[in-house]
Coordinates of C-alpha atoms in Angstrom, one line a residue:
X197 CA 66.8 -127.3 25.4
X198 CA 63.4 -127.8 26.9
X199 CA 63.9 -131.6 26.8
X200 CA 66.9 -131.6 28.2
X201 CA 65.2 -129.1 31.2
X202 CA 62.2 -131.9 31.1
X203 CA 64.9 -135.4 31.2
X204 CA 66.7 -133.4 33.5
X205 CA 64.1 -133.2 36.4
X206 CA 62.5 -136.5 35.4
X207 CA 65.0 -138.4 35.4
X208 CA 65.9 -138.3 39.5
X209 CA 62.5 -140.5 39.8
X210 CA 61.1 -143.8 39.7
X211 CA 58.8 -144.9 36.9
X212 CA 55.7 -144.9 39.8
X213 CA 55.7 -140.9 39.9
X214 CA 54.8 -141.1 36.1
X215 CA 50.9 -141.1 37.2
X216 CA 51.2 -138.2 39.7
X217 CA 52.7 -135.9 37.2
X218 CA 50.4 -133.2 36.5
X219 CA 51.0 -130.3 33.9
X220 CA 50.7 -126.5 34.5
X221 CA 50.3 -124.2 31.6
X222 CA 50.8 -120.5 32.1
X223 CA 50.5 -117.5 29.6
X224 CA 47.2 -119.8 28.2
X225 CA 45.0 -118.2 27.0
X226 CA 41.2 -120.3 26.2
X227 CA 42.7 -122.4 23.2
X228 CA 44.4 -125.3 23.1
X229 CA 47.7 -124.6 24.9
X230 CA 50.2 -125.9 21.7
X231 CA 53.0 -126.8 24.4
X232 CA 50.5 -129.8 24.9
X233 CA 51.9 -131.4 21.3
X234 CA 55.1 -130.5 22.5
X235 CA 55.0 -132.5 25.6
X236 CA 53.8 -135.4 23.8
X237 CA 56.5 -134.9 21.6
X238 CA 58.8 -134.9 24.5
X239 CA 57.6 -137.9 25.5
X240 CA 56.8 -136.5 28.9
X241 CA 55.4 -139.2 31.2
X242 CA 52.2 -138.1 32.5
X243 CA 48.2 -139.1 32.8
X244 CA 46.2 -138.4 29.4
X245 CA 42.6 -137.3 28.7
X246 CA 40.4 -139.2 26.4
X247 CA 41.8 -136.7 23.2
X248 CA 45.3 -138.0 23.7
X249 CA 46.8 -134.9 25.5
X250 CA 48.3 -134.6 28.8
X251 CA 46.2 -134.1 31.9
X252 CA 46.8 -130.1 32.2
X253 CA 45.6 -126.7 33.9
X254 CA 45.3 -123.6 32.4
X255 CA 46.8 -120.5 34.0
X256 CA 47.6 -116.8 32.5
X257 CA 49.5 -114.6 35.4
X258 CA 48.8 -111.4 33.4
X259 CA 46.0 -110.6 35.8
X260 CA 47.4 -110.8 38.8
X261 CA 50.3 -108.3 37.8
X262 CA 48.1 -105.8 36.4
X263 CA 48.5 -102.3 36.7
X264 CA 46.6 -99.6 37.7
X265 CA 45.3 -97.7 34.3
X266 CA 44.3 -94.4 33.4
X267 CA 40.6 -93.1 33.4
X268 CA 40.5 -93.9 29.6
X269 CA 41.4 -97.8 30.3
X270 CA 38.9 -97.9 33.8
X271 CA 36.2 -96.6 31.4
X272 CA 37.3 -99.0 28.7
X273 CA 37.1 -102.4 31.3
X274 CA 34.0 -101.3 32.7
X275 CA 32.4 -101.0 29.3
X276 CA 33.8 -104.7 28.6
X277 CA 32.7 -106.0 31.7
X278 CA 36.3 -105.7 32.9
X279 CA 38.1 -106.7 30.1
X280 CA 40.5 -109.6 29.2
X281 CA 42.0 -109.4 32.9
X282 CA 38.8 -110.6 34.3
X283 CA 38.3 -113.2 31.7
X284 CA 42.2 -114.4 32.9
X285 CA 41.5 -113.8 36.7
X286 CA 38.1 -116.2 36.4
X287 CA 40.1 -118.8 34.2
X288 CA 42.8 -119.1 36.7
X289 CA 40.7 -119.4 39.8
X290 CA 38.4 -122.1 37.9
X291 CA 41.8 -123.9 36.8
X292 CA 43.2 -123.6 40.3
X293 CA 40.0 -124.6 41.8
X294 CA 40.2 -128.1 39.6
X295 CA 44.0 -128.6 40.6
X296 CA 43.2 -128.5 44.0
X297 CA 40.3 -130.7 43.8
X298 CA 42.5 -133.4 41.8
X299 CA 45.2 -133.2 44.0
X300 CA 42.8 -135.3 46.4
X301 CA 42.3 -137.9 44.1
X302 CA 45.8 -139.0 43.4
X303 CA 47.8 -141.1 45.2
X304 CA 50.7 -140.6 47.0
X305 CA 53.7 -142.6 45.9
X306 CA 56.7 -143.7 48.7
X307 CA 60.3 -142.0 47.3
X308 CA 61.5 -145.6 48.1
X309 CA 61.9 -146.3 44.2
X310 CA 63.4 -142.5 43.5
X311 CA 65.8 -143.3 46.3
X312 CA 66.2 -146.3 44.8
X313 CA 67.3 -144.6 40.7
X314 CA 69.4 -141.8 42.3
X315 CA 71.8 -144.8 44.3
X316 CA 71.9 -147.3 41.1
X317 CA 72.0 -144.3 39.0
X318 CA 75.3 -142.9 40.9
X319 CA 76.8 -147.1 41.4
X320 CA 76.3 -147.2 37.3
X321 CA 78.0 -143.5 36.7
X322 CA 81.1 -145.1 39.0
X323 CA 80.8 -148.3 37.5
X324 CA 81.2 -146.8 33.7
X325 CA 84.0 -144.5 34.6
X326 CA 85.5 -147.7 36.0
X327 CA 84.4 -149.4 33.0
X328 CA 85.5 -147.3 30.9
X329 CA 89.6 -147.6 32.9
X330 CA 89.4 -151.1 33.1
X331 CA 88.2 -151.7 29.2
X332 CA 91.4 -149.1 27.6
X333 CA 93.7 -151.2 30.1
X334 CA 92.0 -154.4 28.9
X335 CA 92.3 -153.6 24.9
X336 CA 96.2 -151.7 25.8
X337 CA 97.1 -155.7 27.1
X338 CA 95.3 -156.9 24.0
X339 CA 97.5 -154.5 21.8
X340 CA 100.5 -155.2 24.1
X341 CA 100.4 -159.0 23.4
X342 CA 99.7 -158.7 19.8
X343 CA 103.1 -156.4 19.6
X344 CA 105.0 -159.1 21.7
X345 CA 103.4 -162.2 19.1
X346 CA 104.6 -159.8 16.1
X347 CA 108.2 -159.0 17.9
X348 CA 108.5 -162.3 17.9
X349 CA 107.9 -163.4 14.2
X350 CA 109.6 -159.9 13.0
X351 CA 112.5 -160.9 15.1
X352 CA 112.6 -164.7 14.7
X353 CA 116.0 -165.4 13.1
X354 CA 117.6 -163.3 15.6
X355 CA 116.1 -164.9 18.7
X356 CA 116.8 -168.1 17.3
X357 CA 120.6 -167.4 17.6
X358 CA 120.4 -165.2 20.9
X359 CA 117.9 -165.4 23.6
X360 CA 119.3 -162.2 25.1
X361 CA 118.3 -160.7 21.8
X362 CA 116.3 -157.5 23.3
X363 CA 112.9 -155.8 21.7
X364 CA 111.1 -153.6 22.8
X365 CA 107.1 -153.1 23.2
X366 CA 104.4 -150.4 25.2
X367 CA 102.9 -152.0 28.4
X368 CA 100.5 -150.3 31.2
X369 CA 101.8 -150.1 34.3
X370 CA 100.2 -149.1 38.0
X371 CA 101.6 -145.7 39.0
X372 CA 100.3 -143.7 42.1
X373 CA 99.0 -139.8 41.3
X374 CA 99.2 -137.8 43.5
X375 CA 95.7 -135.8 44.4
X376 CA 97.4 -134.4 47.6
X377 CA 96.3 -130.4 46.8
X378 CA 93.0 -131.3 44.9
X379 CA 90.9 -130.8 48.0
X380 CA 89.2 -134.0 46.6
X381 CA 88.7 -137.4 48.8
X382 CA 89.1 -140.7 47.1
X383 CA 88.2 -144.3 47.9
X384 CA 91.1 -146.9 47.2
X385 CA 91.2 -150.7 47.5
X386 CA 94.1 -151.4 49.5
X387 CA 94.1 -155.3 48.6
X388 CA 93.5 -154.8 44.6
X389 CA 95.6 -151.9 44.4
X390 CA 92.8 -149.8 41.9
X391 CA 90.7 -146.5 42.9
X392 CA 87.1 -147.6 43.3
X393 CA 85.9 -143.8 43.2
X394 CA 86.8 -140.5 42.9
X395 CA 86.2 -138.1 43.8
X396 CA 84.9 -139.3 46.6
X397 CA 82.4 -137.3 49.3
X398 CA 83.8 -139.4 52.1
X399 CA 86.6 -138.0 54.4
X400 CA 87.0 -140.3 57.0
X401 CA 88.1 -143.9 56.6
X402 CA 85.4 -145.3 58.7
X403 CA 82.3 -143.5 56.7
X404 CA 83.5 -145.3 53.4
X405 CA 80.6 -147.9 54.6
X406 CA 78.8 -145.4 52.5
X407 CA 80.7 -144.4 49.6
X408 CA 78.5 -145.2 46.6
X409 CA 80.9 -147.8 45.5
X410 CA 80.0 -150.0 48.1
X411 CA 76.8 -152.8 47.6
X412 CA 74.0 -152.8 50.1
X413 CA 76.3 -155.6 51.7
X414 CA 79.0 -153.3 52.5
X415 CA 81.3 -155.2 49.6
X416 CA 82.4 -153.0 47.0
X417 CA 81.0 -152.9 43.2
X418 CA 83.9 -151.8 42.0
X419 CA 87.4 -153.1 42.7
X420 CA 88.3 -156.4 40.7
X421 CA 88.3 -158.4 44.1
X422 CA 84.9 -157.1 45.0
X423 CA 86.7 -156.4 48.7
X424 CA 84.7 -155.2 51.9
X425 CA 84.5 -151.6 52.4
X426 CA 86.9 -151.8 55.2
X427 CA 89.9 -152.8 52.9
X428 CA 89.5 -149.5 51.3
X429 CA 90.8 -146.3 52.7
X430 CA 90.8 -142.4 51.6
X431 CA 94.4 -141.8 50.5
X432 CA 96.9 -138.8 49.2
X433 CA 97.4 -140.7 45.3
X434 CA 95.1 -142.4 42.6
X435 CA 95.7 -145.0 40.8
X436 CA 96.7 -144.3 37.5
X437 CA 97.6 -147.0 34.0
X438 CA 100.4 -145.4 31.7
X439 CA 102.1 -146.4 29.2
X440 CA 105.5 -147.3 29.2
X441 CA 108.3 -148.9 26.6
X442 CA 109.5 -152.4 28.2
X443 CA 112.5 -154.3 26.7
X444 CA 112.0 -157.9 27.0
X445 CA 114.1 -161.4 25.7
X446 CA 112.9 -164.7 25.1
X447 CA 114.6 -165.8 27.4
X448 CA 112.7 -164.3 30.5
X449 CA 109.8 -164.8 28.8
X450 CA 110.1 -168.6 28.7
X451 CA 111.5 -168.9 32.3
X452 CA 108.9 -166.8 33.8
X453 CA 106.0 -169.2 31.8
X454 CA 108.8 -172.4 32.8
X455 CA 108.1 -171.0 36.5
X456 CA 104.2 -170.5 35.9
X457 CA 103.8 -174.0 34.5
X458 CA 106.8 -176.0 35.5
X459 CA 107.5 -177.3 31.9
X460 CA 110.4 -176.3 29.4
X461 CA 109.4 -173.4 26.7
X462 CA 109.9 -173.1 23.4
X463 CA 109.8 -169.6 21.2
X464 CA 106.2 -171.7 19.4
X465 CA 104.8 -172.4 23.2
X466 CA 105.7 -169.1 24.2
X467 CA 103.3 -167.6 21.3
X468 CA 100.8 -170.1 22.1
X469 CA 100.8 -168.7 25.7
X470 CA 100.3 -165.4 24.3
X471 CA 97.3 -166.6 22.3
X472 CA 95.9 -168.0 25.3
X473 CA 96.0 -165.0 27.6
X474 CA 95.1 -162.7 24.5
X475 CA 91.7 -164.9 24.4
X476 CA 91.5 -165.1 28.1
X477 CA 91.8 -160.8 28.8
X478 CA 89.1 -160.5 25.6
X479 CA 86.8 -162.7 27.7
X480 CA 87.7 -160.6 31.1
X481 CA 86.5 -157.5 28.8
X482 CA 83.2 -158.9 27.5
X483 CA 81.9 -159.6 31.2
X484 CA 82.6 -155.9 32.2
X485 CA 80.6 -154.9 29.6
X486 CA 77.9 -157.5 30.6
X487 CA 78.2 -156.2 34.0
X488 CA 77.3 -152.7 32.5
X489 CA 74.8 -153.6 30.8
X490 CA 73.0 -155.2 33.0
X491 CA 73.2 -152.1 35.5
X492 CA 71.9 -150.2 32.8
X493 CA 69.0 -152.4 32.1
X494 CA 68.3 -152.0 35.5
X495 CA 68.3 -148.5 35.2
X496 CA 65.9 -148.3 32.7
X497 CA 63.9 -150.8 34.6
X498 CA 63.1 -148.3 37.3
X499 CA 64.2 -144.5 36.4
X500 CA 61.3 -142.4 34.6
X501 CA 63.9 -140.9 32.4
X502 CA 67.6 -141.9 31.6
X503 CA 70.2 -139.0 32.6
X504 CA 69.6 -136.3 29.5
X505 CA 74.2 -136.1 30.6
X506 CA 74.2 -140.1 29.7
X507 CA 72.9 -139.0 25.9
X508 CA 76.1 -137.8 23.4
X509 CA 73.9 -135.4 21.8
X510 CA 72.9 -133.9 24.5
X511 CA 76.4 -133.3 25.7
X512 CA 77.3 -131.6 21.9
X513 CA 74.6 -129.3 22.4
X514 CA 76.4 -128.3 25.7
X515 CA 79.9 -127.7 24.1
X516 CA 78.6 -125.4 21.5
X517 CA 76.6 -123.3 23.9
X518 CA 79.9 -123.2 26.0
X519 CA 82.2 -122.4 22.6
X520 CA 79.0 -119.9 21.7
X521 CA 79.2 -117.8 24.8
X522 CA 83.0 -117.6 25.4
X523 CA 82.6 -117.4 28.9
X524 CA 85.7 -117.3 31.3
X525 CA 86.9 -120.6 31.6
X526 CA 84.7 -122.4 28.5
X527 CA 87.9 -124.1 27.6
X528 CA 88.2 -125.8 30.5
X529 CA 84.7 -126.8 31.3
X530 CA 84.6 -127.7 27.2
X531 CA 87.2 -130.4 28.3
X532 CA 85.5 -131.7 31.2
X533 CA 82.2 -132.2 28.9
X534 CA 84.3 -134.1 26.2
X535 CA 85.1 -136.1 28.7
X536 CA 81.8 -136.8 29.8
X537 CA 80.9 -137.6 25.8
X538 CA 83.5 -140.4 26.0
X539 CA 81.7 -142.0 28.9
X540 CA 78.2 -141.3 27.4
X541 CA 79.6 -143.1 23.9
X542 CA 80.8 -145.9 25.7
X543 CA 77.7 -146.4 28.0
X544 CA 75.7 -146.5 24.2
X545 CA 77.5 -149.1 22.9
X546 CA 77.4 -151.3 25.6
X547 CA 73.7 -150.3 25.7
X548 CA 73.2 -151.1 22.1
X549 CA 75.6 -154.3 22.5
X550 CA 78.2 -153.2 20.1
X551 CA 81.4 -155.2 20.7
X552 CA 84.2 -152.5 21.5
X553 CA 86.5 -155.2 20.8
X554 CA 86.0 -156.0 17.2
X555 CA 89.1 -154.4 16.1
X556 CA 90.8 -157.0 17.6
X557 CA 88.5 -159.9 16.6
X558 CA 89.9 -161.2 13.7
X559 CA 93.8 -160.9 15.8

């Protein structure tokens, strides 16, 4: 939990803060504070002494909320020259005294960078749920052509004697979701026909300039045409993939490929067209993973910490505490959190260069 509280914080900053990171210890007492091995642990950036430990000042708050005491406990300080209280008082003004005086040797750092990790940081969390659309459409084609290739065979004889012969197979198609009474905005491309983000913090058409889907250059990091921003516009539906049973024939398979490439089909060419395009979509899926992966290098590049939300583990700690505490409404927010695991998975596998598509390697 503490890490979490630690990556948390850490991880809206650039890696030039790390230096000016200074750590307060309270409730010490004149040992070595053992939260210092904990830090270090942690992996907390910060300056170290010479004994490997971070750079810290000790505090213990006890004296400055104590009580008045009875005759017995006046007596008692006085005879111990004011007792542990003073020993806490004097330890925190000589600690506070040495904060203050290395405050004026460290140097102030810009927030350019920090800006910097909190507007790649939010382009990457779009870019991954987009990533993460774009990759189950992508391997949904895949399976859809593999089906069609295995119709085919299955159904050879019979298409050999009727073209008309119908089979039928599971495609994705674009439908429009209405988000009307969500109270949420949303950023669509009108030219590629895909939601770049949602939701979205921008109401008006003409402040989608800056939605965080859109580059520095005003063109957008998301849609599949990489439009400018002012193709996009805040609309009542989503765009949404589903799945839908399609009955098809050889024969308008062939004429639409006879249309595409102006050359009589055959059932064998028609396959081989399938092949082709099977290849083609596993290609168009490796470079969006690229394209991740190289935001997320970037990431790592210049953030202190990664997001402790972008780590699986982190996110199953979260679920039990929800399923733990029963609170009103843990169902729901269990759901929205398994959610955010399925992004976090994906983001480490394309961070760790796994290759989502090896069940369909050897197809």
């Amino acid at each position: 939990t503490q890490k979490y509280v630690f990556d948390s914080v850490l991880s809206i900053f650039g890696k030039d803060v790390a230096e000016n990171i200074r750590i307060l210890v309270t409730f010490a007492d004149g040992q070595r504070p053992p939260v210092l091995e904990a830090i270090n642990a942690a992996g907390v950036p910060c300056p170290k002494t010479k004994d490997g430990l971070p750079t810290h000042f000790k505090f213990n708050n006890s004296a400055l909320f104590a009580q008045k005491g009875s005759s017995e406990e006046v007596s008692w300080r006085k005879g111990n020259k004011g007792g542990f209280d003073q020993i806490f008082w004097e330890m925190g003004a000589e600690s506070m005294k040495s904060f203050v005086a290395a405050l004026s040797f460290i140097q102030t750092k810009s927030l350019t960078l920090t800006k910097e990790v909190l507007r790649e940081r939010k382009q990457l969390e779009i870019s991954v749920e987009n990533l993460q659309e774009q990759v189950k459409r992508g391997l949904a084609k895949l399976e859809g052509i593999k089906e069609t290739r295995e119709k085919l065979k299955e159904y050879e004889a019979e298409i050999g004697r009727n073209e008309n012969f119908e089979f039928e197979v599971t495609v994705k198609k674009p439908v429009q979701e209405d988000i009307s009474g969500s109270g949420n905005y949303i950023t669509n491309c009108q030219q590629c026909h895909v939601t770049c983000h949602y939701p979205c913090t921008r109401a008006n058409d003409a402040g989608l300039r800056n939605c965080p889907a859109m580059g520095s250059d005003g063109y957008c990091t998301q849609c599949p045409g990489k439009c400018y921003w002012n193709v996009h516009f805040n609309q009542k539906y989503k765009w949404e993939y589903k799945d839908v049973k399609e009955k098809k024939t050889i024969k308008e398979m062939k004429e639409k490929y006879d249309r595409a490439r102006g050359e009589k089909m055959t059932v064998q060419k028609v396959i081989d067209k399938l092949k082709a395009e099977y290849k083609s979509l596993q290609a168009d899926v490796v470079k969006l993973m690229e394209e991740s992966s190289k935001c997320l290098n970037r990431l790592k590049e210049i953030a202190l910490k990664t997001n402790p939300l972008s780590t699986p583990e982190y996110i199953d700690m979260l679920i039990e505490g929800e399923k733990s505490e029963g609170k009103p409404g843990w169902k729901q927010r269990v759901q929205s959190l398994r959610s955010m695991k399925e992004k976090a998975e994906l983001t480490a596998k394309i961070e760790e260069g796994k290759k989502l598509l090896h069940h369909f390697e050897q197809r």
